[in-house]
Short mmCIF file of C-alpha atoms in Angstrom, two decimals:
data_model
loop_
_atom_site.label_atom_id
_atom_site.label_comp_id
_atom_site.label_asym_id
_atom_site.label_seq_id
_atom_site.Cartn_x
_atom_site.Cartn_y
_atom_site.Cartn_z
CA ALA A 25 114.05 110.01 92.94
CA GLN A 26 113.18 106.64 94.35
CA LYS A 27 112.05 103.78 92.18
CA ILE A 28 110.89 100.25 92.92
CA THR A 29 110.83 97.60 90.19
CA GLN A 30 108.98 94.31 90.39
CA THR A 31 109.54 92.46 87.13
CA GLN A 32 107.29 89.44 87.76
CA PRO A 33 103.65 90.32 87.04
CA GLY A 34 102.57 86.81 88.07
CA MET A 35 104.03 83.74 89.75
CA PHE A 36 102.79 80.22 90.43
CA VAL A 37 103.99 78.00 93.25
CA GLN A 38 102.85 74.62 94.51
CA GLU A 39 101.59 74.31 98.03
CA LYS A 40 104.38 73.63 100.57
CA GLU A 41 107.08 74.84 98.19
CA ALA A 42 109.16 78.00 98.66
CA VAL A 43 108.88 80.97 96.30
CA THR A 44 110.95 84.11 95.74
CA LEU A 45 109.38 87.39 94.65
CA ASP A 46 111.84 89.83 93.12
CA CYS A 47 112.27 93.49 93.98
CA THR A 48 114.95 95.92 92.91
CA TYR A 49 115.18 99.52 93.97
CA ASP A 50 116.97 102.71 93.14
CA THR A 51 117.75 105.54 95.51
CA SER A 52 120.51 108.06 96.16
CA ASP A 53 119.74 108.16 99.87
CA PRO A 54 122.22 106.15 102.01
CA SER A 55 119.55 105.45 104.62
CA TYR A 56 116.34 103.78 103.57
CA GLY A 57 113.85 101.12 104.56
CA LEU A 58 112.33 98.36 102.46
CA PHE A 59 108.89 96.86 103.05
CA TRP A 60 106.78 94.06 101.70
CA TYR A 61 102.98 94.13 101.80
CA LYS A 62 100.40 91.52 100.87
CA GLN A 63 97.13 92.52 99.25
CA PRO A 64 94.45 89.80 99.15
CA SER A 65 91.43 90.11 96.91
CA SER A 66 89.62 92.01 99.69
CA GLY A 67 91.95 94.95 99.00
CA GLU A 68 93.49 95.62 102.39
CA MET A 69 97.29 95.99 102.45
CA ILE A 70 98.88 93.75 105.07
CA PHE A 71 102.38 94.54 106.34
CA LEU A 72 104.70 91.52 106.14
CA ILE A 73 108.31 92.48 106.75
CA TYR A 74 110.76 95.39 107.05
CA GLN A 75 114.48 95.71 106.28
CA GLY A 76 116.60 98.75 107.14
CA SER A 77 119.49 99.64 104.87
CA TYR A 78 121.95 99.46 107.75
CA ASP A 79 120.66 96.19 109.18
CA GLN A 80 123.43 93.60 109.24
CA GLN A 81 121.15 90.61 109.02
CA ASN A 82 118.34 89.75 106.65
CA ALA A 83 114.91 90.25 108.19
CA THR A 84 112.70 87.28 108.97
CA GLU A 85 109.09 87.08 110.14
CA GLY A 86 107.75 83.57 110.44
CA ARG A 87 107.56 82.07 106.94
CA TYR A 88 108.68 85.34 105.36
CA SER A 89 112.31 86.34 104.90
CA LEU A 90 113.88 89.16 103.00
CA ASN A 91 116.95 88.42 100.89
CA PHE A 92 118.66 91.82 101.05
CA GLN A 93 121.59 92.35 98.69
CA LYS A 94 122.62 95.96 99.11
CA ALA A 95 125.26 96.07 96.39
CA ARG A 96 122.75 94.72 93.86
CA LYS A 97 119.99 96.95 95.23
CA SER A 98 117.65 94.03 95.57
CA ALA A 99 115.25 93.06 98.35
CA ASN A 100 113.58 89.81 97.36
CA LEU A 101 110.82 88.29 99.47
CA VAL A 102 111.08 84.57 100.17
CA ILE A 103 107.96 82.73 101.30
CA SER A 104 108.67 79.26 102.65
CA ALA A 105 106.18 76.39 102.81
CA SER A 106 103.56 78.17 100.68
CA GLN A 107 99.92 77.89 101.69
CA LEU A 108 96.76 78.41 99.67
CA GLY A 109 96.08 81.52 101.73
CA ASP A 110 99.28 83.08 100.40
CA SER A 111 97.58 83.67 97.04
CA ALA A 112 97.49 87.45 96.71
CA MET A 113 99.24 90.49 95.24
CA TYR A 114 102.57 91.31 96.84
CA PHE A 115 104.03 94.80 96.82
CA CYS A 116 107.57 95.93 97.54
CA ALA A 117 107.94 99.48 98.89
CA MET A 118 110.75 101.78 99.93
CA ARG A 119 111.09 104.71 102.26
CA GLU A 120 113.98 107.15 102.33
CA GLU A 121 114.94 107.76 105.94
CA ASN A 122 117.17 110.81 105.85
CA THR A 123 114.39 113.28 105.23
CA GLY A 124 113.85 113.82 108.93
CA THR A 125 110.13 113.89 108.56
CA ALA A 126 107.45 111.82 107.04
CA SER A 127 107.39 108.19 106.12
CA LYS A 128 106.62 108.45 102.43
CA LEU A 129 106.47 105.07 100.74
CA THR A 130 107.17 104.41 97.09
CA PHE A 131 105.54 101.21 95.80
CA GLY A 132 106.32 98.82 92.98
CA THR A 133 103.63 97.55 90.60
CA GLY A 134 103.25 94.26 92.43
CA THR A 135 103.46 90.52 91.74
CA ARG A 136 100.40 88.29 91.75
CA LEU A 137 101.17 84.99 93.46
CA GLN A 138 98.97 81.97 92.90
CA VAL A 139 99.47 78.93 95.13
CA THR A 140 98.31 75.66 93.55
CA LEU A 141 97.57 72.23 95.01
CA ASP B 29 89.17 96.35 118.47
CA GLY B 30 92.03 98.63 117.43
CA GLY B 31 92.38 99.43 113.78
CA ILE B 32 91.73 101.67 110.83
CA THR B 33 88.26 102.02 109.39
CA GLN B 34 87.29 103.48 106.05
CA SER B 35 83.82 104.25 104.87
CA PRO B 36 82.02 103.69 102.68
CA LYS B 37 83.41 100.51 101.12
CA TYR B 38 81.90 101.38 97.73
CA LEU B 39 81.05 104.88 96.55
CA PHE B 40 79.44 106.06 93.35
CA ARG B 41 79.61 109.65 92.23
CA LYS B 42 78.29 111.64 89.34
CA GLU B 43 80.71 113.72 87.34
CA GLY B 44 81.10 117.22 88.73
CA GLN B 45 80.31 116.26 92.32
CA ASN B 46 82.65 116.46 95.27
CA VAL B 47 82.76 113.43 97.54
CA THR B 48 84.40 112.81 100.92
CA LEU B 49 85.99 109.52 101.98
CA SER B 50 86.24 108.80 105.67
CA CYS B 51 89.27 107.41 107.51
CA GLU B 52 89.34 106.84 111.27
CA GLN B 53 91.95 105.13 113.44
CA ASN B 54 91.93 104.23 117.13
CA LEU B 55 95.56 103.11 117.26
CA ASN B 56 96.78 106.44 118.68
CA HIS B 57 99.01 106.80 115.63
CA ASP B 58 100.53 110.19 114.89
CA ALA B 59 100.70 110.09 111.11
CA MET B 60 98.03 109.35 108.55
CA TYR B 61 98.21 108.90 104.78
CA TRP B 62 96.01 108.64 101.72
CA TYR B 63 96.96 106.53 98.71
CA ARG B 64 95.34 105.87 95.38
CA GLN B 65 95.56 102.53 93.56
CA ASP B 66 94.68 102.05 89.89
CA PRO B 67 94.26 98.62 88.28
CA GLY B 68 97.57 96.85 87.73
CA GLN B 69 99.51 99.53 89.55
CA GLY B 70 101.05 100.13 92.92
CA LEU B 71 99.93 102.75 95.40
CA ARG B 72 100.57 106.45 94.89
CA LEU B 73 100.62 108.95 97.74
CA ILE B 74 97.99 111.70 97.66
CA TYR B 75 98.38 113.48 101.02
CA TYR B 76 99.90 112.78 104.40
CA SER B 77 99.76 114.32 107.87
CA GLN B 78 102.15 113.92 110.77
CA ILE B 79 100.26 115.96 113.36
CA VAL B 80 96.87 117.56 113.85
CA ASN B 81 96.19 120.67 111.73
CA ASP B 82 99.17 119.96 109.48
CA PHE B 83 99.38 118.03 106.21
CA GLN B 84 101.54 117.85 103.10
CA LYS B 85 100.95 117.06 99.46
CA GLY B 86 102.10 113.75 98.11
CA ASP B 87 102.89 112.87 94.53
CA ILE B 88 99.37 113.22 93.09
CA ALA B 89 97.56 115.84 95.23
CA GLU B 90 95.88 117.75 92.41
CA GLY B 91 92.10 117.51 92.60
CA TYR B 92 92.10 116.31 96.22
CA SER B 93 91.85 118.02 99.60
CA VAL B 94 92.23 116.83 103.20
CA SER B 95 91.82 118.03 106.77
CA ARG B 96 93.26 116.85 110.09
CA GLU B 97 91.21 118.41 112.88
CA LYS B 98 91.50 115.37 115.14
CA LYS B 99 94.31 112.87 115.62
CA GLU B 100 91.95 110.00 114.87
CA SER B 101 90.48 111.29 111.64
CA PHE B 102 91.85 112.18 108.20
CA PRO B 103 89.04 112.63 105.63
CA LEU B 104 89.83 112.92 101.93
CA THR B 105 87.69 114.99 99.56
CA VAL B 106 87.79 114.14 95.90
CA THR B 107 86.83 117.32 94.10
CA SER B 108 85.34 117.86 90.67
CA ALA B 109 88.79 119.07 89.60
CA GLN B 110 90.14 115.52 89.77
CA LYS B 111 90.05 114.42 86.13
CA ASN B 112 90.01 110.66 86.62
CA PRO B 113 88.83 109.86 90.14
CA THR B 114 87.69 106.27 89.62
CA ALA B 115 90.13 104.23 91.71
CA PHE B 116 90.67 102.32 94.94
CA TYR B 117 91.58 104.60 97.85
CA LEU B 118 93.55 103.37 100.83
CA CYS B 119 94.16 105.14 104.11
CA ALA B 120 97.10 104.28 106.36
CA SER B 121 98.54 105.35 109.70
CA SER B 122 101.83 105.00 111.55
CA ILE B 123 103.37 105.83 114.92
CA VAL B 124 106.38 107.94 113.83
CA ARG B 125 108.50 107.61 116.97
CA THR B 126 111.53 105.88 115.57
CA ARG B 127 112.11 104.85 112.02
CA ARG B 128 111.88 101.17 112.81
CA THR B 129 108.44 101.54 114.32
CA ASP B 130 107.28 103.84 111.57
CA THR B 131 105.47 101.11 109.70
CA GLN B 132 102.31 102.05 107.89
CA TYR B 133 99.20 100.02 108.58
CA PHE B 134 96.31 100.19 106.16
CA GLY B 135 92.54 100.34 106.28
CA PRO B 136 90.27 98.17 104.11
CA GLY B 137 89.92 100.78 101.35
CA THR B 138 87.12 102.59 99.50
CA ARG B 139 86.36 101.86 95.89
CA LEU B 140 85.18 105.04 94.14
CA THR B 141 83.42 104.89 90.79
CA VAL B 142 82.46 107.97 88.81
CA LEU B 143 79.38 107.44 86.67
#
């Protein structure tokens, strides 16, 4: 069974600084995908970044990058140059990709990020 | 505008009543999903559907039912059999052509409260 662990319930970061949100995962499937979503107070889940287990390079999307360490089974999200609008809940999720069918996501419990002045 | 809409935003229900949550998408996505979120927790999958007239149970399907009569629509019914239905419900959709493009995009959610 898949499992996602986010050990930081809350994090603070100063505006313009970088912050790393931790995510570790467990799966027996050799092919999987890792996702990060942002959930502002409005509730909608916003897709940020994706990393495939066979991707050679770490994924990047603007100010977001994913520090993928396969041997450690970790997929940490790095947000550079934090902005006040980055304050939100952040969820790590995983999808096993050898099932041949649906894209079932397993989510972690999330990390609440607060950006301060 | 393309996107996923959910209605209503807030829903109140008396114990013992069934209630249906709406989810519509105009993204031409193949697959649709329903998740439940409880305070302080991540999302848990209730049901999902890859094509019209076909759907599968997720991890917490008991007390819920769905239908997929149209590609654009995937309503969720919370039945009186669901013991603790108060939660935030999120609908999502995805293309399902290749794995890389199979990213789920979410609607704004419905907050259900049982009185």
